């Protein structure tokens, strides 16, 4: 958020200074990416001590202060639980790797090599290459779904589970209100570790990497041990979950999680099942995106609560990805916000999204992200399954570092983020795009978000209303209605750069009805201007 001590890195005091900016947006809670002690091989998703804040962000006292000040302002605090893996520098792993007969031996997943010395199976790591790393000291391989510095914990071991619960309880007792759970659907493993069937020798990431046989049992145990007693809110990261499976995680009768983050809508422009995985892109189609939302909205109706997001620290900036980050930056940022926040569920706003921050383009070596660097080595240099040009094109489009550039506060040096050298490149567009400029502009994205969020707080229909898609197959218009207690609202947006002549079906809905919110002041009867979006009370139709 901001760097309070001039070391170039955002920190907890920096967040405290900006709490008014956050709370004025109208949000109810803040999700913080992991801030625990970590060698930062994966931006804190490699934890070496669950009980201590990493000194680069401050200390535990700063965190306790943040919780207190946030609570005073009516904001809840959600921390990030990284429980599928730890850092290889965690004391558990440091012990575990020493021998097969030490108390931490079974804290991780160790397997003997195949008779020819190779890895136990052909499973791949999300960051490229095999999911197994050989450890000389133990003469065995250990499993890591992410980088080799992030060994997977062995959830089969009840002691491991209790260690995680203890850490959760520690923070709950300090006042933390809930947890975002990192890759939580990966914690239970298929312990016989069979090879995936494949026609080549490349490592595979497949269905066995998630939703393992004991997942529900573990979540239920966590619920009974920690979540229920401490009344903690949860949102689990659940790649490979479709809406049907989601119900088994979040239906209230399950007593597992409150909500999950799906990846389905984020993958609509990713070519499915290629060795290049997320880097093999295909054309974006609005109808595909709407189809995913429709599926989740209808299947979870009365059976679960949706999580709504376009951006987070793993996703690029939505205006650059599917909008127009040049001449229609304001219009497309607010159009995407409208169609997302109008849906049923809990929306998440990622820092900078509320002022329409954009993607960046850097030379390969300037990227900090372990996923980009490791996948480049593996796919471009080693396997040669994707060219340098195509890989970089995908990085510019969807690479995680697009969202990790420092927050742009104003047009002073380093966007007002730090007075020294920032830990990562500041987006060169900061003089044009920054919070100060946005707030004083007539076309303020931040104030549009404020209005959207206010609507959700003030109108039950925005919370409870049923969702019915309109013009599902249209490639330009995103439209749906919300209905509740005899009231009906239309959420409507042109998601293209073209002027769209409104279809008869929508014209009829609009006649004589009341505009609730609109991103563009001037409206031309019968047409939608580029990225024009609105919410209209159509109850009188
Ligand atoms: C998902 C997190 O959001 C991502 O940033 C991280 O690299 C992986 N999980 C591994 O923890």
Short mmCIF file of C-alpha atoms and ligand atoms in Angstrom, two decimals:
data_model
loop_
_atom_site.label_atom_id
_atom_site.label_comp_id
_atom_site.label_asym_id
_atom_site.label_seq_id
_atom_site.Cartn_x
_atom_site.Cartn_y
_atom_site.Cartn_z
CA UNK A 1 0.00 0.00 0.00
CA UNK A 2 2.66 2.51 1.04
CA UNK A 3 6.24 2.52 2.33
CA UNK A 4 6.40 4.22 5.75
CA UNK A 5 10.09 3.70 6.56
CA UNK A 6 11.72 4.47 3.24
CA UNK A 7 13.15 1.04 2.45
CA UNK A 8 11.28 0.75 -0.85
CA UNK A 9 8.83 -1.88 0.39
CA UNK A 10 5.20 -1.37 1.36
CA UNK A 11 4.58 -2.05 5.04
CA UNK A 12 1.95 -2.31 7.75
CA UNK A 13 2.31 1.28 8.93
CA UNK A 14 1.96 2.26 5.30
CA UNK A 15 -1.40 0.49 5.30
CA UNK A 16 -2.46 2.19 8.53
CA UNK A 17 -1.73 5.61 6.96
CA UNK A 18 -4.00 4.73 4.07
CA UNK A 19 -6.91 3.25 6.01
CA UNK A 20 -9.10 6.28 5.40
CA UNK A 21 -8.60 5.92 1.66
CA UNK A 22 -9.66 2.28 1.94
CA UNK A 23 -12.59 2.81 4.25
CA UNK A 24 -13.93 5.77 2.22
CA UNK A 25 -14.33 3.41 -0.67
CA UNK A 26 -17.04 1.77 1.42
CA UNK A 27 -15.53 -1.70 1.71
CA UNK A 28 -16.22 -3.83 4.77
CA UNK A 29 -12.99 -5.79 5.03
CA UNK A 30 -9.36 -5.88 3.92
CA UNK A 31 -7.63 -9.05 2.71
CA UNK A 32 -3.88 -8.85 3.23
CA UNK A 33 -1.52 -11.04 1.23
CA UNK A 34 0.81 -13.01 3.52
CA UNK A 35 3.02 -10.86 5.71
CA UNK A 36 4.58 -13.57 7.83
CA UNK A 37 8.34 -14.23 7.98
CA UNK A 38 9.44 -15.46 4.61
CA UNK A 39 12.48 -15.61 2.34
CA UNK A 40 10.11 -14.05 -0.25
CA UNK A 41 10.83 -16.51 -3.04
CA UNK A 42 7.14 -16.20 -3.92
CA UNK A 43 6.19 -12.85 -2.37
CA UNK A 44 5.44 -14.29 1.05
CA UNK A 45 3.61 -17.41 -0.14
CA UNK A 46 6.61 -19.27 1.28
CA UNK A 47 6.23 -18.86 5.03
CA UNK A 48 9.08 -19.62 7.43
CA UNK A 49 7.27 -18.62 10.64
CA UNK A 50 3.49 -18.46 10.96
CA UNK A 51 3.65 -16.52 14.21
CA UNK A 52 5.82 -13.59 13.21
CA UNK A 53 5.39 -10.69 10.83
CA UNK A 54 8.33 -10.38 8.46
CA UNK A 55 10.56 -7.45 9.49
CA UNK A 56 10.31 -5.94 6.01
CA UNK A 57 6.63 -5.24 6.76
CA UNK A 58 7.05 -4.21 10.42
CA UNK A 59 6.55 -6.32 13.51
CA UNK A 60 3.76 -8.14 15.30
CA UNK A 61 2.89 -5.01 17.27
CA UNK A 62 2.31 -3.13 14.01
CA UNK A 63 -0.05 -5.88 12.93
CA UNK A 64 -1.95 -5.76 16.23
CA UNK A 65 -2.22 -1.99 15.80
CA UNK A 66 -3.51 -2.38 12.27
CA UNK A 67 -6.19 -4.77 13.49
CA UNK A 68 -7.23 -2.33 16.19
CA UNK A 69 -7.32 0.78 14.01
CA UNK A 70 -9.10 -1.08 11.20
CA UNK A 71 -11.71 -2.35 13.65
CA UNK A 72 -12.23 1.18 14.96
CA UNK A 73 -13.05 2.20 11.42
CA UNK A 74 -15.44 -0.71 10.99
CA UNK A 75 -13.11 -2.70 8.75
CA UNK A 76 -12.55 -6.42 9.23
CA UNK A 77 -9.13 -7.96 8.65
CA UNK A 78 -8.64 -11.12 6.61
CA UNK A 79 -5.20 -12.71 6.57
CA UNK A 80 -3.78 -15.17 4.06
CA UNK A 81 -3.43 -18.75 5.23
CA UNK A 82 -0.75 -20.54 3.24
CA UNK A 83 -1.18 -24.06 4.54
CA UNK A 84 -0.52 -26.29 1.56
CA UNK A 85 3.22 -25.61 1.80
CA UNK A 86 5.81 -23.71 3.79
CA UNK A 87 9.16 -22.20 2.91
CA UNK A 88 12.06 -24.62 2.75
CA UNK A 89 13.58 -22.36 5.43
CA UNK A 90 10.82 -23.17 7.91
CA UNK A 91 12.27 -24.97 10.94
CA UNK A 92 9.96 -27.93 10.28
CA UNK A 93 11.49 -28.48 6.86
CA UNK A 94 15.02 -27.82 8.07
CA UNK A 95 14.51 -30.69 10.53
CA UNK A 96 12.47 -32.87 8.21
CA UNK A 97 15.11 -32.99 5.52
CA UNK A 98 17.82 -34.18 7.93
CA UNK A 99 16.72 -37.79 8.36
CA UNK A 100 13.78 -40.17 8.19
CA UNK A 101 13.71 -40.58 11.95
CA UNK A 102 13.36 -37.12 13.39
CA UNK A 103 10.16 -35.68 14.90
CA UNK A 104 9.47 -33.59 11.78
CA UNK A 105 10.21 -36.36 9.30
CA UNK A 106 6.56 -36.79 8.32
CA UNK A 107 5.72 -33.10 8.20
CA UNK A 108 6.36 -33.12 4.43
CA UNK A 109 5.83 -35.59 1.61
CA UNK A 110 8.91 -37.69 1.03
CA UNK A 111 9.26 -40.55 -1.46
CA UNK A 112 12.05 -42.82 -2.59
CA UNK A 113 13.39 -42.40 -6.12
CA UNK A 114 12.30 -44.85 -8.80
CA UNK A 115 14.86 -47.68 -9.25
CA UNK A 116 16.59 -45.64 -11.97
CA UNK A 117 16.93 -42.72 -9.57
CA UNK A 118 14.26 -40.60 -11.23
CA UNK A 119 11.36 -38.78 -9.54
CA UNK A 120 8.57 -40.89 -7.96
CA UNK A 121 6.05 -39.90 -10.65
CA UNK A 122 5.48 -37.54 -13.57
CA UNK A 123 3.63 -34.85 -11.66
CA UNK A 124 4.45 -31.26 -12.56
CA UNK A 125 4.90 -28.10 -10.53
CA UNK A 126 2.75 -25.04 -11.26
CA UNK A 127 5.92 -23.05 -11.61
CA UNK A 128 7.44 -25.40 -14.20
CA UNK A 129 9.27 -28.75 -14.21
CA UNK A 130 8.78 -31.70 -11.91
CA UNK A 131 6.87 -31.41 -8.64
CA UNK A 132 9.63 -33.45 -6.99
CA UNK A 133 13.05 -32.31 -5.81
CA UNK A 134 15.80 -34.69 -4.73
CA UNK A 135 17.34 -34.07 -1.31
CA UNK A 136 20.87 -35.47 -0.90
CA UNK A 137 20.68 -35.46 2.89
CA UNK A 138 17.68 -37.80 3.04
CA UNK A 139 18.30 -39.61 -0.22
CA UNK A 140 14.65 -39.02 -1.08
CA UNK A 141 12.47 -36.71 -3.13
CA UNK A 142 10.06 -34.21 -1.60
CA UNK A 143 6.90 -32.90 -3.21
CA UNK A 144 6.45 -29.24 -4.14
CA UNK A 145 3.45 -28.10 -6.19
CA UNK A 146 5.05 -24.65 -6.47
CA UNK A 147 8.76 -23.74 -6.43
CA UNK A 148 11.28 -26.12 -4.92
CA UNK A 149 11.61 -23.62 -2.06
CA UNK A 150 7.92 -24.32 -1.19
CA UNK A 151 7.71 -27.95 0.00
CA UNK A 152 4.17 -29.30 0.42
CA UNK A 153 3.05 -30.12 3.93
CA UNK A 154 1.84 -33.61 4.72
CA UNK A 155 -1.76 -33.11 5.83
CA UNK A 156 -2.09 -36.85 6.46
CA UNK A 157 -0.09 -36.18 9.61
CA UNK A 158 -2.45 -35.01 12.39
CA UNK A 159 0.39 -33.07 14.02
CA UNK A 160 0.77 -30.94 10.89
CA UNK A 161 -2.92 -30.16 10.87
CA UNK A 162 -2.80 -29.19 14.53
CA UNK A 163 0.21 -26.92 13.91
CA UNK A 164 -1.77 -25.04 11.28
CA UNK A 165 -4.83 -24.79 13.52
CA UNK A 166 -2.64 -23.48 16.35
CA UNK A 167 -1.30 -20.70 14.14
CA UNK A 168 -4.84 -19.81 13.05
CA UNK A 169 -5.94 -19.66 16.68
CA UNK A 170 -2.99 -17.45 17.58
CA UNK A 171 -4.07 -14.85 15.02
CA UNK A 172 -7.77 -15.25 15.77
CA UNK A 173 -6.96 -14.37 19.37
CA UNK A 174 -5.21 -11.24 18.13
CA UNK A 175 -8.46 -10.19 16.47
CA UNK A 176 -8.13 -11.41 12.88
CA UNK A 177 -11.62 -11.86 11.45
CA UNK A 178 -11.09 -14.40 8.73
CA UNK A 179 -8.84 -16.18 6.28
CA UNK A 180 -8.27 -16.25 2.59
CA UNK A 181 -6.96 -19.79 2.13
CA UNK A 182 -4.22 -20.23 -0.39
CA UNK A 183 -4.65 -23.22 -2.77
CA UNK A 184 -6.70 -24.88 -0.06
CA UNK A 185 -8.16 -27.51 -2.40
CA UNK A 186 -4.66 -28.95 -2.87
CA UNK A 187 -3.99 -29.97 0.74
CA UNK A 188 -5.23 -33.56 0.44
CA UNK A 189 -3.05 -35.74 -1.77
CA UNK A 190 -3.64 -38.97 -3.67
CA UNK A 191 -1.07 -40.69 -1.49
CA UNK A 192 -0.33 -43.55 -3.90
CA UNK A 193 0.90 -40.90 -6.36
CA UNK A 194 0.18 -42.71 -9.63
CA UNK A 195 1.67 -41.36 -12.87
CA UNK A 196 -0.64 -39.33 -15.08
CA UNK A 197 -1.21 -40.96 -18.45
CA UNK A 198 0.60 -38.97 -21.08
CA UNK A 199 1.99 -39.36 -24.56
CA UNK A 200 5.21 -37.48 -23.87
CA UNK A 201 7.81 -37.21 -21.13
CA UNK A 202 6.77 -33.75 -19.89
CA UNK A 203 5.59 -33.31 -16.29
CA UNK A 204 1.81 -33.14 -16.00
CA UNK A 205 -0.51 -31.08 -13.81
CA UNK A 206 -3.87 -32.77 -13.75
CA UNK A 207 -6.97 -33.60 -11.80
CA UNK A 208 -5.07 -35.37 -9.02
CA UNK A 209 -3.35 -32.15 -8.00
CA UNK A 210 -6.50 -30.88 -6.29
CA UNK A 211 -9.71 -31.96 -4.56
CA UNK A 212 -7.97 -35.01 -3.07
CA UNK A 213 -9.78 -37.78 -1.19
CA UNK A 214 -9.57 -36.27 2.31
CA UNK A 215 -10.16 -32.61 1.43
CA UNK A 216 -13.66 -32.42 2.90
CA UNK A 217 -12.61 -34.27 6.02
CA UNK A 218 -9.75 -31.83 6.66
CA UNK A 219 -11.89 -28.77 6.06
CA UNK A 220 -14.56 -30.08 8.36
CA UNK A 221 -11.97 -30.74 11.05
CA UNK A 222 -10.63 -27.19 10.62
CA UNK A 223 -14.15 -25.86 10.83
CA UNK A 224 -14.87 -27.69 14.06
CA UNK A 225 -11.49 -26.91 15.62
CA UNK A 226 -10.99 -23.28 14.63
CA UNK A 227 -13.44 -21.69 12.23
CA UNK A 228 -16.62 -22.30 14.17
CA UNK A 229 -15.30 -21.66 17.69
CA UNK A 230 -13.61 -18.41 16.64
CA UNK A 231 -16.34 -17.37 14.18
CA UNK A 232 -13.89 -16.84 11.33
CA UNK A 233 -14.94 -15.93 7.82
CA UNK A 234 -13.27 -17.95 5.05
CA UNK A 235 -12.70 -17.67 1.34
CA UNK A 236 -10.73 -20.52 -0.15
CA UNK A 237 -8.75 -20.44 -3.35
CA UNK A 238 -10.16 -23.32 -5.37
CA UNK A 239 -8.66 -23.83 -8.79
CA UNK A 240 -10.30 -26.71 -10.65
CA UNK A 241 -13.59 -26.17 -8.90
CA UNK A 242 -16.68 -25.94 -10.99
CA UNK A 243 -19.95 -24.62 -9.59
CA UNK A 244 -21.21 -28.11 -8.86
CA UNK A 245 -18.16 -29.06 -6.83
CA UNK A 246 -18.18 -25.66 -5.13
CA UNK A 247 -21.42 -26.57 -3.41
CA UNK A 248 -19.66 -29.40 -1.58
CA UNK A 249 -17.24 -26.84 -0.13
CA UNK A 250 -19.49 -23.91 0.67
CA UNK A 251 -23.06 -25.08 1.21
CA UNK A 252 -23.70 -24.08 4.82
CA UNK A 253 -24.78 -27.61 5.71
CA UNK A 254 -21.26 -28.79 4.81
CA UNK A 255 -19.60 -26.76 7.57
CA UNK A 256 -16.42 -26.32 5.55
CA UNK A 257 -15.86 -22.91 3.91
CA UNK A 258 -17.96 -19.77 3.44
CA UNK A 259 -16.87 -18.91 -0.08
CA UNK A 260 -14.33 -19.88 -2.70
CA UNK A 261 -12.46 -18.14 -5.48
CA UNK A 262 -13.09 -19.95 -8.74
CA UNK A 263 -10.68 -19.75 -11.67
CA UNK A 264 -13.25 -20.62 -14.32
CA UNK A 265 -14.08 -17.08 -15.46
CA UNK A 266 -10.38 -16.17 -15.42
CA UNK A 267 -9.52 -19.02 -17.76
CA UNK A 268 -11.91 -18.18 -20.58
CA UNK A 269 -9.05 -16.83 -22.71
CA UNK A 270 -6.65 -19.67 -21.86
CA UNK A 271 -6.41 -22.50 -24.36
CA UNK A 272 -7.31 -25.61 -22.35
CA UNK A 273 -4.97 -28.53 -21.64
CA UNK A 274 -1.76 -27.63 -23.40
CA UNK A 275 1.75 -28.15 -21.99
CA UNK A 276 2.06 -24.34 -21.98
CA UNK A 277 -0.84 -24.08 -19.57
CA UNK A 278 -1.83 -20.50 -18.71
CA UNK A 279 0.58 -19.03 -21.26
CA UNK A 280 -1.28 -20.48 -24.26
CA UNK A 281 -3.92 -17.84 -24.82
CA UNK A 282 -6.93 -17.80 -27.07
CA UNK A 283 -9.27 -15.04 -28.10
CA UNK A 284 -11.50 -13.58 -25.38
CA UNK A 285 -15.22 -13.95 -25.99
CA UNK A 286 -17.70 -12.07 -23.84
CA UNK A 287 -20.27 -14.85 -24.24
CA UNK A 288 -17.84 -17.34 -22.66
CA UNK A 289 -17.34 -15.07 -19.67
CA UNK A 290 -21.08 -14.57 -19.24
CA UNK A 291 -21.66 -18.30 -19.51
CA UNK A 292 -19.37 -18.95 -16.53
CA UNK A 293 -21.06 -16.28 -14.42
CA UNK A 294 -24.48 -17.62 -15.36
CA UNK A 295 -23.48 -21.11 -14.38
CA UNK A 296 -22.17 -20.05 -10.97
CA UNK A 297 -25.06 -17.69 -10.28
CA UNK A 298 -27.69 -20.27 -11.09
CA UNK A 299 -26.06 -23.32 -9.51
CA UNK A 300 -25.26 -21.55 -6.24
CA UNK A 301 -28.68 -19.93 -5.93
CA UNK A 302 -29.90 -20.91 -2.44
CA UNK A 303 -26.97 -23.30 -2.04
CA UNK A 304 -23.92 -21.13 -1.59
CA UNK A 305 -22.58 -17.63 -1.87
CA UNK A 306 -20.54 -16.40 -4.84
CA UNK A 307 -17.18 -14.65 -4.72
CA UNK A 308 -16.86 -11.99 -7.41
CA UNK A 309 -13.50 -10.78 -8.71
CA UNK A 310 -11.59 -9.76 -11.80
CA UNK A 311 -8.28 -8.83 -10.19
CA UNK A 312 -5.97 -9.91 -7.43
CA UNK A 313 -2.21 -10.27 -6.96
CA UNK A 314 -2.22 -13.25 -9.39
CA UNK A 315 -4.26 -11.61 -12.13
CA UNK A 316 -3.53 -8.82 -14.56
CA UNK A 317 -5.34 -5.51 -14.64
CA UNK A 318 -8.83 -5.95 -16.07
CA UNK A 319 -8.78 -2.72 -18.11
CA UNK A 320 -5.69 -3.96 -19.94
CA UNK A 321 -6.79 -7.57 -20.21
CA UNK A 322 -10.33 -7.30 -21.54
CA UNK A 323 -11.06 -3.57 -21.56
CA UNK A 324 -9.36 -0.62 -23.18
CA UNK A 325 -6.62 0.94 -21.06
CA UNK A 326 -6.14 3.90 -23.44
CA UNK A 327 -9.03 6.05 -24.68
CA UNK A 328 -11.73 4.17 -22.77
CA UNK A 329 -9.87 3.47 -19.54
CA UNK A 330 -12.46 5.17 -17.34
CA UNK A 331 -15.39 3.73 -19.29
CA UNK A 332 -14.09 0.18 -19.44
CA UNK A 333 -12.92 0.14 -15.79
CA UNK A 334 -16.36 1.26 -14.65
CA UNK A 335 -18.18 -1.06 -17.07
CA UNK A 336 -16.34 -4.09 -15.72
CA UNK A 337 -16.99 -2.88 -12.18
CA UNK A 338 -20.71 -2.50 -12.92
CA UNK A 339 -21.24 -5.98 -14.33
CA UNK A 340 -19.25 -7.56 -11.50
CA UNK A 341 -20.71 -5.66 -8.57
CA UNK A 342 -24.23 -6.05 -9.90
CA UNK A 343 -24.05 -9.82 -9.52
CA UNK A 344 -25.03 -11.79 -6.45
CA UNK A 345 -22.12 -12.53 -4.14
CA UNK A 346 -19.27 -10.74 -2.41
CA UNK A 347 -17.11 -8.58 -4.70
CA UNK A 348 -13.38 -8.16 -4.11
CA UNK A 349 -11.56 -5.00 -5.24
CA UNK A 350 -7.79 -5.34 -5.64
CA UNK A 351 -5.59 -2.34 -4.79
CA UNK A 352 -5.36 -0.04 -7.78
CA UNK A 353 -8.38 -1.58 -9.51
CA UNK A 354 -10.45 1.24 -8.00
CA UNK A 355 -8.41 3.82 -9.94
CA UNK A 356 -8.07 1.78 -13.13
CA UNK A 357 -4.38 0.86 -12.86
CA UNK A 358 -3.00 -0.85 -15.97
CA UNK A 359 -0.63 -3.64 -17.02
CA UNK A 360 3.08 -3.02 -17.66
CA UNK A 361 5.57 -4.28 -20.24
CA UNK A 362 9.11 -5.06 -19.06
CA UNK A 363 12.11 -6.92 -20.39
CA UNK A 364 12.09 -10.50 -19.16
CA UNK A 365 14.90 -10.02 -16.65
CA UNK A 366 13.06 -7.19 -14.89
CA UNK A 367 10.18 -9.45 -13.84
CA UNK A 368 10.25 -10.45 -10.18
CA UNK A 369 7.64 -13.22 -10.35
CA UNK A 370 8.97 -16.75 -9.79
CA UNK A 371 6.15 -18.11 -11.96
CA UNK A 372 7.21 -16.03 -14.96
CA UNK A 373 10.94 -16.74 -14.55
CA UNK A 374 10.64 -20.48 -13.87
CA UNK A 375 8.05 -21.10 -16.57
CA UNK A 376 10.19 -19.22 -19.10
CA UNK A 377 13.17 -21.45 -18.34
CA UNK A 378 11.07 -24.59 -18.51
CA UNK A 379 8.74 -23.92 -21.45
CA UNK A 380 10.70 -21.57 -23.69
CA UNK A 381 14.29 -22.61 -23.03
CA UNK A 382 14.08 -26.26 -22.03
CA UNK A 383 10.96 -27.80 -23.58
CA UNK A 384 10.70 -25.29 -26.43
CA UNK A 385 6.92 -25.73 -26.50
CA UNK A 386 6.31 -21.97 -26.81
CA UNK A 387 8.34 -19.25 -28.53
CA UNK A 388 9.91 -16.34 -26.70
CA UNK A 389 7.55 -13.94 -28.51
CA UNK A 390 4.38 -15.84 -27.63
CA UNK A 391 5.46 -16.31 -24.04
CA UNK A 392 6.20 -12.60 -23.62
CA UNK A 393 2.91 -11.70 -25.28
CA UNK A 394 1.15 -13.82 -22.68
CA UNK A 395 3.20 -12.24 -19.87
CA UNK A 396 2.13 -8.76 -21.02
CA UNK A 397 -1.44 -9.96 -21.13
CA UNK A 398 -1.82 -12.10 -18.00
CA UNK A 399 1.49 -12.22 -16.06
CA UNK A 400 1.08 -11.78 -12.31
CA UNK A 401 3.55 -8.90 -12.06
CA UNK A 402 1.10 -6.70 -13.96
CA UNK A 403 -0.81 -6.32 -10.72
CA UNK A 404 2.19 -6.14 -8.40
CA UNK A 405 3.63 -2.78 -9.37
CA UNK A 406 3.59 -0.33 -6.45
CA UNK A 407 0.35 1.50 -5.72
CA UNK A 408 0.17 4.81 -7.58
CA UNK A 409 -0.75 7.51 -5.08
CA UNK A 410 0.23 10.70 -6.88
CA UNK A 411 2.44 12.04 -9.66
CA UNK A 412 5.55 12.63 -7.52
CA UNK A 413 8.64 10.43 -7.78
CA UNK A 414 7.80 6.71 -7.60
CA UNK A 415 4.11 7.56 -7.64
CA UNK A 416 4.36 8.64 -4.00
CA UNK A 417 4.82 5.01 -2.97
CA UNK A 418 8.34 5.38 -1.58
CA UNK A 419 11.06 7.97 -1.23
CA UNK A 420 13.78 5.43 -1.97
CA UNK A 421 14.21 2.76 -4.65
CA UNK A 422 10.97 0.79 -4.98
CA UNK A 423 11.20 -3.00 -4.59
CA UNK A 424 9.59 -3.40 -8.02
CA UNK A 425 9.15 -1.21 -11.09
CA UNK A 426 6.61 1.57 -10.78
CA UNK A 427 4.22 1.62 -13.71
CA UNK A 428 5.51 4.35 -16.06
CA UNK A 429 1.95 5.68 -16.49
CA UNK A 430 1.84 6.86 -12.84
CA UNK A 431 1.86 10.55 -13.72
CA UNK A 432 -1.41 10.12 -15.55
CA UNK A 433 -2.93 7.30 -13.45
CA UNK A 434 -2.80 7.82 -9.70
CA UNK A 435 -5.21 8.09 -6.78
CA UNK A 436 -4.85 11.85 -6.40
CA UNK A 437 -5.55 12.49 -10.07
CA UNK A 438 -8.45 10.07 -10.12
CA UNK A 439 -10.11 11.56 -7.07
CA UNK A 440 -9.97 15.06 -8.49
CA UNK A 441 -11.16 14.05 -11.93
CA UNK A 442 -14.71 14.42 -13.17
CA UNK A 443 -14.40 10.88 -14.39
CA UNK A 444 -13.29 9.30 -11.13
CA UNK A 445 -13.21 5.52 -11.12
CA UNK A 446 -12.80 5.54 -7.34
CA UNK A 447 -15.99 7.52 -6.85
CA UNK A 448 -17.84 5.24 -9.24
CA UNK A 449 -16.76 2.30 -7.05
CA UNK A 450 -17.96 4.23 -4.01
CA UNK A 451 -21.39 4.56 -5.58
CA UNK A 452 -21.53 0.91 -6.57
CA UNK A 453 -20.56 -0.24 -3.10
CA UNK A 454 -23.05 2.15 -1.52
CA UNK A 455 -25.82 0.67 -3.66
CA UNK A 456 -24.94 -2.76 -2.37
CA UNK A 457 -25.16 -1.53 1.19
CA UNK A 458 -28.40 0.36 0.77
CA UNK A 459 -30.51 -1.81 -1.50
CA UNK A 460 -31.46 -5.32 -0.53
CA UNK A 461 -32.12 -6.15 -4.15
CA UNK A 462 -28.38 -5.89 -4.81
CA UNK A 463 -27.74 -8.49 -2.14
CA UNK A 464 -30.71 -10.80 -2.35
CA UNK A 465 -32.10 -10.34 -5.84
CA UNK A 466 -32.21 -13.30 -8.23
CA UNK A 467 -30.06 -12.98 -11.33
CA UNK A 468 -31.47 -13.60 -14.82
CA UNK A 469 -29.18 -13.20 -17.80
CA UNK A 470 -30.45 -11.25 -20.82
CA UNK A 471 -29.04 -11.65 -24.37
CA UNK A 472 -26.70 -14.40 -23.24
CA UNK A 473 -25.04 -14.98 -26.58
CA UNK A 474 -24.42 -11.34 -27.43
CA UNK A 475 -20.70 -10.64 -27.85
CA UNK A 476 -20.94 -6.92 -26.95
CA UNK A 477 -23.66 -6.48 -24.38
CA UNK A 478 -23.48 -7.76 -20.80
CA UNK A 479 -26.97 -7.55 -19.34
CA UNK A 480 -28.93 -9.20 -16.57
CA UNK A 481 -31.77 -8.42 -14.22
CA UNK A 482 -31.96 -8.67 -10.46
CA UNK A 483 -35.40 -9.28 -8.95
CA UNK A 484 -36.51 -9.12 -5.36
CA UNK A 485 -39.84 -8.66 -3.62
CA UNK A 486 -41.61 -7.36 -6.71
CA UNK A 487 -38.76 -5.02 -7.61
CA UNK A 488 -36.57 -5.42 -10.66
CA UNK A 489 -33.27 -3.82 -11.70
CA UNK A 490 -31.45 -4.09 -15.00
CA UNK A 491 -27.66 -4.15 -15.05
CA UNK A 492 -26.53 -3.26 -18.55
CA UNK A 493 -23.19 -2.58 -20.21
CA UNK A 494 -21.68 -2.28 -23.62
CA UNK A 495 -18.41 -4.17 -23.24
CA UNK A 496 -17.04 -3.06 -26.58
CA UNK A 497 -15.47 -0.03 -28.24
CA UNK A 498 -18.33 0.19 -30.71
CA UNK A 499 -21.53 2.17 -30.52
CA UNK A 500 -24.18 -0.47 -30.03
CA UNK A 501 -27.70 -0.09 -31.23
CA UNK A 502 -29.86 -1.45 -28.45
CA UNK A 503 -31.88 -4.54 -29.23
CA UNK A 504 -35.65 -4.10 -28.99
CA UNK A 505 -35.85 -6.33 -25.91
CA UNK A 506 -33.68 -3.92 -23.91
CA UNK A 507 -35.19 -0.73 -25.31
CA UNK A 508 -38.56 -1.82 -24.00
CA UNK A 509 -37.13 -2.39 -20.55
CA UNK A 510 -35.61 1.07 -20.46
CA UNK A 511 -38.60 3.13 -21.53
CA UNK A 512 -39.82 5.39 -18.74
CA UNK A 513 -37.68 3.81 -16.08
CA UNK A 514 -35.31 5.23 -13.50
CA UNK A 515 -31.58 5.38 -13.85
CA UNK A 516 -29.97 4.26 -10.59
CA UNK A 517 -26.34 4.59 -11.66
CA UNK A 518 -24.58 5.32 -14.91
CA UNK A 519 -20.91 5.66 -15.82
CA UNK A 520 -21.44 8.01 -18.76
CA UNK A 521 -23.45 11.22 -18.41
CA UNK A 522 -24.45 11.73 -22.00
CA UNK A 523 -26.74 9.04 -23.35
CA UNK A 524 -27.98 8.82 -26.86
CA UNK A 525 -31.44 7.33 -27.03
CA UNK A 526 -31.44 3.82 -28.41
CA UNK A 527 -27.67 3.46 -28.46
CA UNK A 528 -24.97 2.49 -26.03
CA UNK A 529 -21.69 4.39 -26.37
CA UNK A 530 -18.39 2.49 -25.97
CA UNK A 531 -18.29 0.78 -22.57
CA UNK A 532 -21.38 2.62 -21.42
CA UNK A 533 -22.79 0.94 -18.32
CA UNK A 534 -25.81 1.52 -16.13
CA UNK A 535 -28.07 0.17 -13.48
CA UNK A 536 -31.72 0.92 -14.08
CA UNK A 537 -34.74 0.36 -11.89
CA UNK A 538 -37.18 -1.31 -14.28
CA UNK A 539 -39.77 -2.24 -11.66
CA UNK A 540 -42.47 -0.34 -13.51
CA UNK A 541 -42.21 -2.40 -16.70
C1 LIG B 1 -1.75 -18.88 -4.91
C2 LIG B 1 -1.26 -17.52 -4.56
O1 LIG B 1 -2.29 -16.60 -4.76
C3 LIG B 1 -0.04 -17.29 -5.41
O2 LIG B 1 0.38 -15.96 -5.38
C4 LIG B 1 1.03 -18.24 -4.95
O3 LIG B 1 2.14 -18.15 -5.82
C5 LIG B 1 0.54 -19.69 -4.97
N1 LIG B 1 -0.78 -19.83 -4.47
C6 LIG B 1 1.44 -20.55 -4.12
O4 LIG B 1 1.27 -20.24 -2.78
#
